[in-house]
Tab-separated table of C-alpha atoms in Angstrom:
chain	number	residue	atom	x	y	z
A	23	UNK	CA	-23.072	52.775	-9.455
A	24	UNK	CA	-22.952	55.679	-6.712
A	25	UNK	CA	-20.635	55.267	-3.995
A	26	UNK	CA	-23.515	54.796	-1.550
A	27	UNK	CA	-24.293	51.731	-3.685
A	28	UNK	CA	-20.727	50.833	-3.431
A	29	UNK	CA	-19.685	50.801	-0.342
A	30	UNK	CA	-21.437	47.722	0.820
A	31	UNK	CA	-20.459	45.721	-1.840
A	32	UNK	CA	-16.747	46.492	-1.229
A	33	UNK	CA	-16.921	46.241	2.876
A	34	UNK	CA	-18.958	42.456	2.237
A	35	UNK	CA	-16.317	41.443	-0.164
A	36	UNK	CA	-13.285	42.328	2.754
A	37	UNK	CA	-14.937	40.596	4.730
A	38	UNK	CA	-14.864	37.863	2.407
A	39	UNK	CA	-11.179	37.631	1.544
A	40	UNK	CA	-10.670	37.963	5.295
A	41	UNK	CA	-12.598	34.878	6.256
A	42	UNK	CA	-10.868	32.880	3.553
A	43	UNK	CA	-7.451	33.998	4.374
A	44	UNK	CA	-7.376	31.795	7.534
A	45	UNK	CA	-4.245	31.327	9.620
A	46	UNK	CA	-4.375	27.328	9.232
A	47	UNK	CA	-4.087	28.549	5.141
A	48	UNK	CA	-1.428	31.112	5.442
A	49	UNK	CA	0.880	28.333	7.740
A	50	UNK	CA	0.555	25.523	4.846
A	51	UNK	CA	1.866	28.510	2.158
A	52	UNK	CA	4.520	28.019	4.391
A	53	UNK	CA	5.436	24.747	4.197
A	54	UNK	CA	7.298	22.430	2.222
A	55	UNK	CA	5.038	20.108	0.314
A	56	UNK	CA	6.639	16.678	-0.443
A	57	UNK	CA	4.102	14.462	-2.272
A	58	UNK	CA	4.790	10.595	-1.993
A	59	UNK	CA	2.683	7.657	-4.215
A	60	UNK	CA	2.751	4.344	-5.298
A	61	UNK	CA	2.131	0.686	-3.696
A	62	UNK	CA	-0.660	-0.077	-1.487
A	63	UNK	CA	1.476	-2.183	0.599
A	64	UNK	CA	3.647	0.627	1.676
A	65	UNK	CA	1.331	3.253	1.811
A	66	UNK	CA	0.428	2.365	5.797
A	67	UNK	CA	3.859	2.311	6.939
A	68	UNK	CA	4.862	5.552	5.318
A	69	UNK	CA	2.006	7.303	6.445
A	70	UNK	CA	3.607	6.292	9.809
A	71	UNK	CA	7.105	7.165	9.303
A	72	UNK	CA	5.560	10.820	7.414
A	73	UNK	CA	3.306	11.480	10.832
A	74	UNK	CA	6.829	11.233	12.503
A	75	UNK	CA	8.696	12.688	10.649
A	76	UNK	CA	6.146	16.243	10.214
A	77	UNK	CA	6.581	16.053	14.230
A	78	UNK	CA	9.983	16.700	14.031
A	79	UNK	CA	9.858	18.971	10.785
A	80	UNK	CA	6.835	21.101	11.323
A	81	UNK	CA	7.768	23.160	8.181
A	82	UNK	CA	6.980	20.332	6.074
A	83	UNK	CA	3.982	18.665	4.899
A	84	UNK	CA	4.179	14.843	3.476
A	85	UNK	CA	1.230	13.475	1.356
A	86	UNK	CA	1.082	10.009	1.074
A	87	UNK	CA	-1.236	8.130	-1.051
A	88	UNK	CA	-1.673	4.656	-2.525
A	89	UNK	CA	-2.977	3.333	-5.928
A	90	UNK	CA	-0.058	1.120	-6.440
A	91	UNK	CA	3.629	1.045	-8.465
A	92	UNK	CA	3.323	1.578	-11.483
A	93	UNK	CA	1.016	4.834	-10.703
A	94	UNK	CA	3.929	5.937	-8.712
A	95	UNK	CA	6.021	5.735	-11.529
A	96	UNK	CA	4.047	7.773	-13.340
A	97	UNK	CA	3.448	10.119	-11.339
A	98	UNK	CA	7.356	10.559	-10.565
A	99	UNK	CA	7.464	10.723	-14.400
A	100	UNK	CA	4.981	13.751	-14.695
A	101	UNK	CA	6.608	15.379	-11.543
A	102	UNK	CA	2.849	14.806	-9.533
A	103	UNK	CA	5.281	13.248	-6.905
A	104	UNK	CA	8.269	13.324	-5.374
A	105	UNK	CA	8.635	9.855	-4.402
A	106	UNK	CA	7.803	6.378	-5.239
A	107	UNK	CA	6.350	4.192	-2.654
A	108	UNK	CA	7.625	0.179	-4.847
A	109	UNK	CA	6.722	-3.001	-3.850
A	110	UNK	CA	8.690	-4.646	-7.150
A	111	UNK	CA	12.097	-3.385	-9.064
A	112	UNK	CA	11.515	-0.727	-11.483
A	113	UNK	CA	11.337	-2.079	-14.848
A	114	UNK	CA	12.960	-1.125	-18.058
A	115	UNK	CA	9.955	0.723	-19.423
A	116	UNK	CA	9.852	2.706	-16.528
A	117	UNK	CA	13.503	3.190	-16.841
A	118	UNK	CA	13.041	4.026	-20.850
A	119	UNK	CA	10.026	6.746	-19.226
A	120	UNK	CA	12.306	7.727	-16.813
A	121	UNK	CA	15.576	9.053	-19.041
A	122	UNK	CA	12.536	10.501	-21.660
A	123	UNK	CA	11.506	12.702	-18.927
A	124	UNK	CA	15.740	13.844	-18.056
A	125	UNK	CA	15.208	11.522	-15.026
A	126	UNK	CA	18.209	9.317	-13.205
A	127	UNK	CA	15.636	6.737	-10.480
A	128	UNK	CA	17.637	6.724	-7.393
A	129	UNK	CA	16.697	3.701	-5.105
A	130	UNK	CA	16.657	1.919	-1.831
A	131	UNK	CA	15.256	-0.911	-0.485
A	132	UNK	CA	13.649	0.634	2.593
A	133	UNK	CA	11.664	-1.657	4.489
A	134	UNK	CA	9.699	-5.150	4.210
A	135	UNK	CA	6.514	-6.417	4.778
A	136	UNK	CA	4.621	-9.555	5.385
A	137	UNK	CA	2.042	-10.052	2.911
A	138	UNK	CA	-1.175	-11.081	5.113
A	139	UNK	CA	-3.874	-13.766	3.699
A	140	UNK	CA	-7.195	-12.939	4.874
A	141	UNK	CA	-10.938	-14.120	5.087
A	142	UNK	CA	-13.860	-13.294	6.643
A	143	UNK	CA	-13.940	-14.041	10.634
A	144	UNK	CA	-16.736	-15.855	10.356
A	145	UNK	CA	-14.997	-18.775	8.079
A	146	UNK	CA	-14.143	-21.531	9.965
A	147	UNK	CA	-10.633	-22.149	7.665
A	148	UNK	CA	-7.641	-21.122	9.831
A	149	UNK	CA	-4.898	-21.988	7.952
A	150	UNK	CA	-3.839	-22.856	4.290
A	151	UNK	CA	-0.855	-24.429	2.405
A	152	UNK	CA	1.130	-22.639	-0.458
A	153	UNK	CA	-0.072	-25.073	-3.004
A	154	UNK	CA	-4.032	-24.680	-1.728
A	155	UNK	CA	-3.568	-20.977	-1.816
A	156	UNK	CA	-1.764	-21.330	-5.438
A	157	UNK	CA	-4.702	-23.332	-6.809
A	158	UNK	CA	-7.170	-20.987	-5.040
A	159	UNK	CA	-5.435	-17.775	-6.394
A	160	UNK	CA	-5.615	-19.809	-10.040
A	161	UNK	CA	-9.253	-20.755	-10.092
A	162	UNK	CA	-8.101	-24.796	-9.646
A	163	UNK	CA	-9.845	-24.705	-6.205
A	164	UNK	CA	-13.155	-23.206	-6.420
A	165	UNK	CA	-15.378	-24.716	-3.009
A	166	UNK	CA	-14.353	-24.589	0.533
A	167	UNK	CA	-15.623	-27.883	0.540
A	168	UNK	CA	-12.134	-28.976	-1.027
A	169	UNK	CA	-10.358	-27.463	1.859
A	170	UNK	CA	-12.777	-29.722	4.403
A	171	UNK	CA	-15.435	-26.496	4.449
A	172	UNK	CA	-19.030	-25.862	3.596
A	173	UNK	CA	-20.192	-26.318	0.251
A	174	UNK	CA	-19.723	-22.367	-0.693
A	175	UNK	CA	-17.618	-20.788	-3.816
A	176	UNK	CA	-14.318	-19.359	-2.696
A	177	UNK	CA	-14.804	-15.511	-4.142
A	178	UNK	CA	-11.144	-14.587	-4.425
A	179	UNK	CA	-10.229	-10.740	-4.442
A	180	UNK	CA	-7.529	-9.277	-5.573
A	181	UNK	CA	-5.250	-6.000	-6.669
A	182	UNK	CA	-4.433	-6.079	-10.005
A	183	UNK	CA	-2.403	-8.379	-12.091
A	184	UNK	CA	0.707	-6.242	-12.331
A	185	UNK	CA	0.606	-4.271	-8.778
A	186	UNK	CA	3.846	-4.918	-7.493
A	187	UNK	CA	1.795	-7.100	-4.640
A	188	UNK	CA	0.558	-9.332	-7.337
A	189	UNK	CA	3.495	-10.032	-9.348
A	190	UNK	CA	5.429	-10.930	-5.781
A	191	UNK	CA	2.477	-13.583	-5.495
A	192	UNK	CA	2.428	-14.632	-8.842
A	193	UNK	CA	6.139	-14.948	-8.662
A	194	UNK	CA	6.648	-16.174	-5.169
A	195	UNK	CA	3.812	-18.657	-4.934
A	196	UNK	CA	1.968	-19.539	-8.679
A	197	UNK	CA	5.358	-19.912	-10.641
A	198	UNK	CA	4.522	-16.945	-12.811
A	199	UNK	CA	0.641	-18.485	-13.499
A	200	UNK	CA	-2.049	-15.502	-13.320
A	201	UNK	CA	-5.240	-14.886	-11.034
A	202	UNK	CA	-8.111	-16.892	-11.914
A	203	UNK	CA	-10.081	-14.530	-14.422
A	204	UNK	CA	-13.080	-15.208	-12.023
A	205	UNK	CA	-11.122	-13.032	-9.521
A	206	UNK	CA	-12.396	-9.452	-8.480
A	207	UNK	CA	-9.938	-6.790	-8.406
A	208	UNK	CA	-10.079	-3.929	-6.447
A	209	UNK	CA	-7.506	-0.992	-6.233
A	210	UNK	CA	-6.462	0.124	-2.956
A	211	UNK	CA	-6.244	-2.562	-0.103
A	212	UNK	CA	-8.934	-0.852	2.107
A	213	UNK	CA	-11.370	-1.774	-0.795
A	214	UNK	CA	-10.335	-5.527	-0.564
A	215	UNK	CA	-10.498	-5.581	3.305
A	216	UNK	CA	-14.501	-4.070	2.495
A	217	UNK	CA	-15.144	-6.404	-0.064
A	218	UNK	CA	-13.749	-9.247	2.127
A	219	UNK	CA	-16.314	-8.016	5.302
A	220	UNK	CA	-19.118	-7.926	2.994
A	221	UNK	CA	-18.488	-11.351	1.074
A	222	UNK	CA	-19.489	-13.027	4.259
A	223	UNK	CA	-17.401	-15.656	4.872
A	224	UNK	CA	-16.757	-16.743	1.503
A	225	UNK	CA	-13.994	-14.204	0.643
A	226	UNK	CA	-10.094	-14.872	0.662
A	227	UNK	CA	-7.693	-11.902	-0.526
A	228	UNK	CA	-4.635	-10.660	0.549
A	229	UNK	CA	-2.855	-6.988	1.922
A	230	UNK	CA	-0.322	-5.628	3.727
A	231	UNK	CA	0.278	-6.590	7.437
A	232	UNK	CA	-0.240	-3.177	8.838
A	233	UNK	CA	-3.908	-2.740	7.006
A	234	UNK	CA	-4.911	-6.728	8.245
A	235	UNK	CA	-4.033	-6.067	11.855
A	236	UNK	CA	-6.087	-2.566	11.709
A	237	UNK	CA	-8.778	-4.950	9.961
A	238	UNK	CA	-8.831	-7.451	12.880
A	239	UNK	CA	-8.712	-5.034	15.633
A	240	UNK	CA	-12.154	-3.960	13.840
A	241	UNK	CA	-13.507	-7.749	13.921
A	242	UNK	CA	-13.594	-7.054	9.911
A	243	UNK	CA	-11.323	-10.058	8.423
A	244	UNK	CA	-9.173	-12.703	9.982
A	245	UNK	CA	-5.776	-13.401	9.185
A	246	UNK	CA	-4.842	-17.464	7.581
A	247	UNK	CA	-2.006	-19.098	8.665
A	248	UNK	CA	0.308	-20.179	6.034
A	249	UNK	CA	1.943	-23.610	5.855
A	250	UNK	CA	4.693	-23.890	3.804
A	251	UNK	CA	3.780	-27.857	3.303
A	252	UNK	CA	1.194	-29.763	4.350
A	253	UNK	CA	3.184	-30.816	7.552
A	254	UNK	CA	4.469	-27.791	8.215
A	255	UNK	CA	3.758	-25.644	11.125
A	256	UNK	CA	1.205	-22.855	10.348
A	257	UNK	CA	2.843	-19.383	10.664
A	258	UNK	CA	0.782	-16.055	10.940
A	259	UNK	CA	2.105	-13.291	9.758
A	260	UNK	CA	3.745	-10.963	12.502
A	261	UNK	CA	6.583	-8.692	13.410
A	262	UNK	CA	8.127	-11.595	14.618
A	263	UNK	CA	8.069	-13.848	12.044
A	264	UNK	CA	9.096	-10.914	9.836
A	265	UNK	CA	12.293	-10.534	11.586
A	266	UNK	CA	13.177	-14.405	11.820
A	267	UNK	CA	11.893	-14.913	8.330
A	268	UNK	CA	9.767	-17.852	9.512
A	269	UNK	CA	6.566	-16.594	7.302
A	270	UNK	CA	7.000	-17.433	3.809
A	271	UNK	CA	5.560	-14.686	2.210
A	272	UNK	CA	7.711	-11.656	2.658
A	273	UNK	CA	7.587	-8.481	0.323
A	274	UNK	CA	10.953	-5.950	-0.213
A	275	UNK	CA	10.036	-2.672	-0.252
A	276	UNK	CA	11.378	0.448	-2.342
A	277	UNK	CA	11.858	4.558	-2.682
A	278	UNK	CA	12.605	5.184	-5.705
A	279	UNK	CA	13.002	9.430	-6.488
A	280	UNK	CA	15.159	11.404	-9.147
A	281	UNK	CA	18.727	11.166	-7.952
A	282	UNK	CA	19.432	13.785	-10.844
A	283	UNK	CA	17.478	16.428	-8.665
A	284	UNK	CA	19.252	15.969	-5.883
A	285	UNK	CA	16.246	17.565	-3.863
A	286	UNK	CA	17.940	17.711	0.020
A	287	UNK	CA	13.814	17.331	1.361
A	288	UNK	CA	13.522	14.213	-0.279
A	289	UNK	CA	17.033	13.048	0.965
A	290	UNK	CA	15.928	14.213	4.485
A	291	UNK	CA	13.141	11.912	4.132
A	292	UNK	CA	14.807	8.520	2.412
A	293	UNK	CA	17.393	8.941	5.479
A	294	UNK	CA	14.864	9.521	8.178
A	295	UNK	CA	12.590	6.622	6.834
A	296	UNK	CA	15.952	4.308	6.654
A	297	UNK	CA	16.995	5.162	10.534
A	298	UNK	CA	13.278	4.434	11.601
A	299	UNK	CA	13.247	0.838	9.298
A	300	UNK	CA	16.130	0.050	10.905
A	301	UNK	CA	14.982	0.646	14.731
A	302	UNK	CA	11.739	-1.810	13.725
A	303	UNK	CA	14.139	-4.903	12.679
């Protein structure tokens, strides 16, 4: 090719590493990337704390996504992250995966969460006992005409059987029982909130506090109160009832990270996230 020929073809392609090379691109080289996965029920309040804490570190850039615990784990495991976002104790598998991969888990119980019962607004249920919402999680209670509604299924929705949200329920209400196998499982808790809008109002599910209240604000779900017998007072879930422990279902939640790596970043962050949990009690 004669330089004539040339000449264009090199002056376009300047022109074309120039317009990729923006500034916005050449700032993020710059930054520290810490990557952050795991439970669904944590993933809205460390989205939070990371939005605050990139305002005070502008250097740094913290990616939080969901998909629950055990992915987390795994992705701790394969180095994909940097931190694990729990809502259970790691377990000894995890452990076993952990020292395979020259890993020492290093953890903290960082924050907790109420775990919010929801249904569509238009259902006229406002409230449920732990033994109705054991046998509805189970499949023993199938009609909202058993809980004084219309004749209409009850389409329950749920995370997955192991998700650390899950096994708290299983543990903490159903004695260790499972989901009914009639249940629908979706991943992430924004998919059960959608899946509870569009079962209209036959739905009941469950999520984190933070994602419900969002949910509400958008007239997409209600929230149930929960009554810990059938003459108890029923308690909504709240910041409030978090702190006096008056709402029975109440999720720890973990970091876990390698300790062996002693990465100061990730430090930076546990400590910052701790400070900040403890200014919300």
């Amino acid at each position: 090719m004669d330089r004539s020929r040339l000449m264009p073809v090199l002056v376009s392609l300047a022109l074309l590493i120039t317009m990729m090379a923006t500034p916005g691109q050449a700032q993020e080289k710059g930054r520290e990337i810490l990557k952050v996965k795991g439970a669904n029920a944590m993933a809205s309040i460390c989205d939070k704390w990371a939005a605050q804490f990139t305002e005070k570190n502008p250097n740094v850039r913290v990616v939080v996504s969901g998909g629950g615990t055990a992915l987390g784990f795994d992705a701790l495991f394969d180095k994909s992250a940097d931190l694990v976002m729990a809502s259970r104790k790691i377990i000894p598998k995890e452990i076993q995966t952990g020292a395979v991969a020259d890993m020492s888990p290093a953890e903290v119980e960082i924050t907790r969460s109420c775990v919010a019962i929801i249904t569509h607004p238009n259902n006229p249920l406002r409230q449920v006992t732990l033994e109705q919402l054991r046998k509805i999680l189970a499949g023993e209670l199938t009609q909202w005409s058993e809980l004084g509604g219309p004749v209409e299924p009850i389409i329950v929705v749920t995370t997955d059987q192991v998700s650390g949200t899950s096994i708290f329920l299983r543990e903490a209400v159903m004695e260790n029982d499972y989901f009914s196998s009639d249940s629908k499982i979706r991943p992430y808790y924004h998919d059960i909130i959608r899946e509870v809008a569009a079962r209209k109002p036959w739905a009941i599910a469950y999520c984190g506090l933070a994602d419900a209240e969002r949910a509400v604000a958008k007239k997409s779900i209600k929230i149930l109160g929960l009554q810990r017998e059938a003459q108890s007072p029923a308690v909504l879930p709240s910041e409030q009832t978090l702190r006096d422990n008056s709402y029975p279902l109440i999720l720890p939640l973990f970091f876990y990270w390698d300790g062996a790596a002693r990465s100061p970043l990730v430090q930076r962050f546990v400590d910052f996230c701790k400070e900040r949990s403890k200014e919300s009690r």
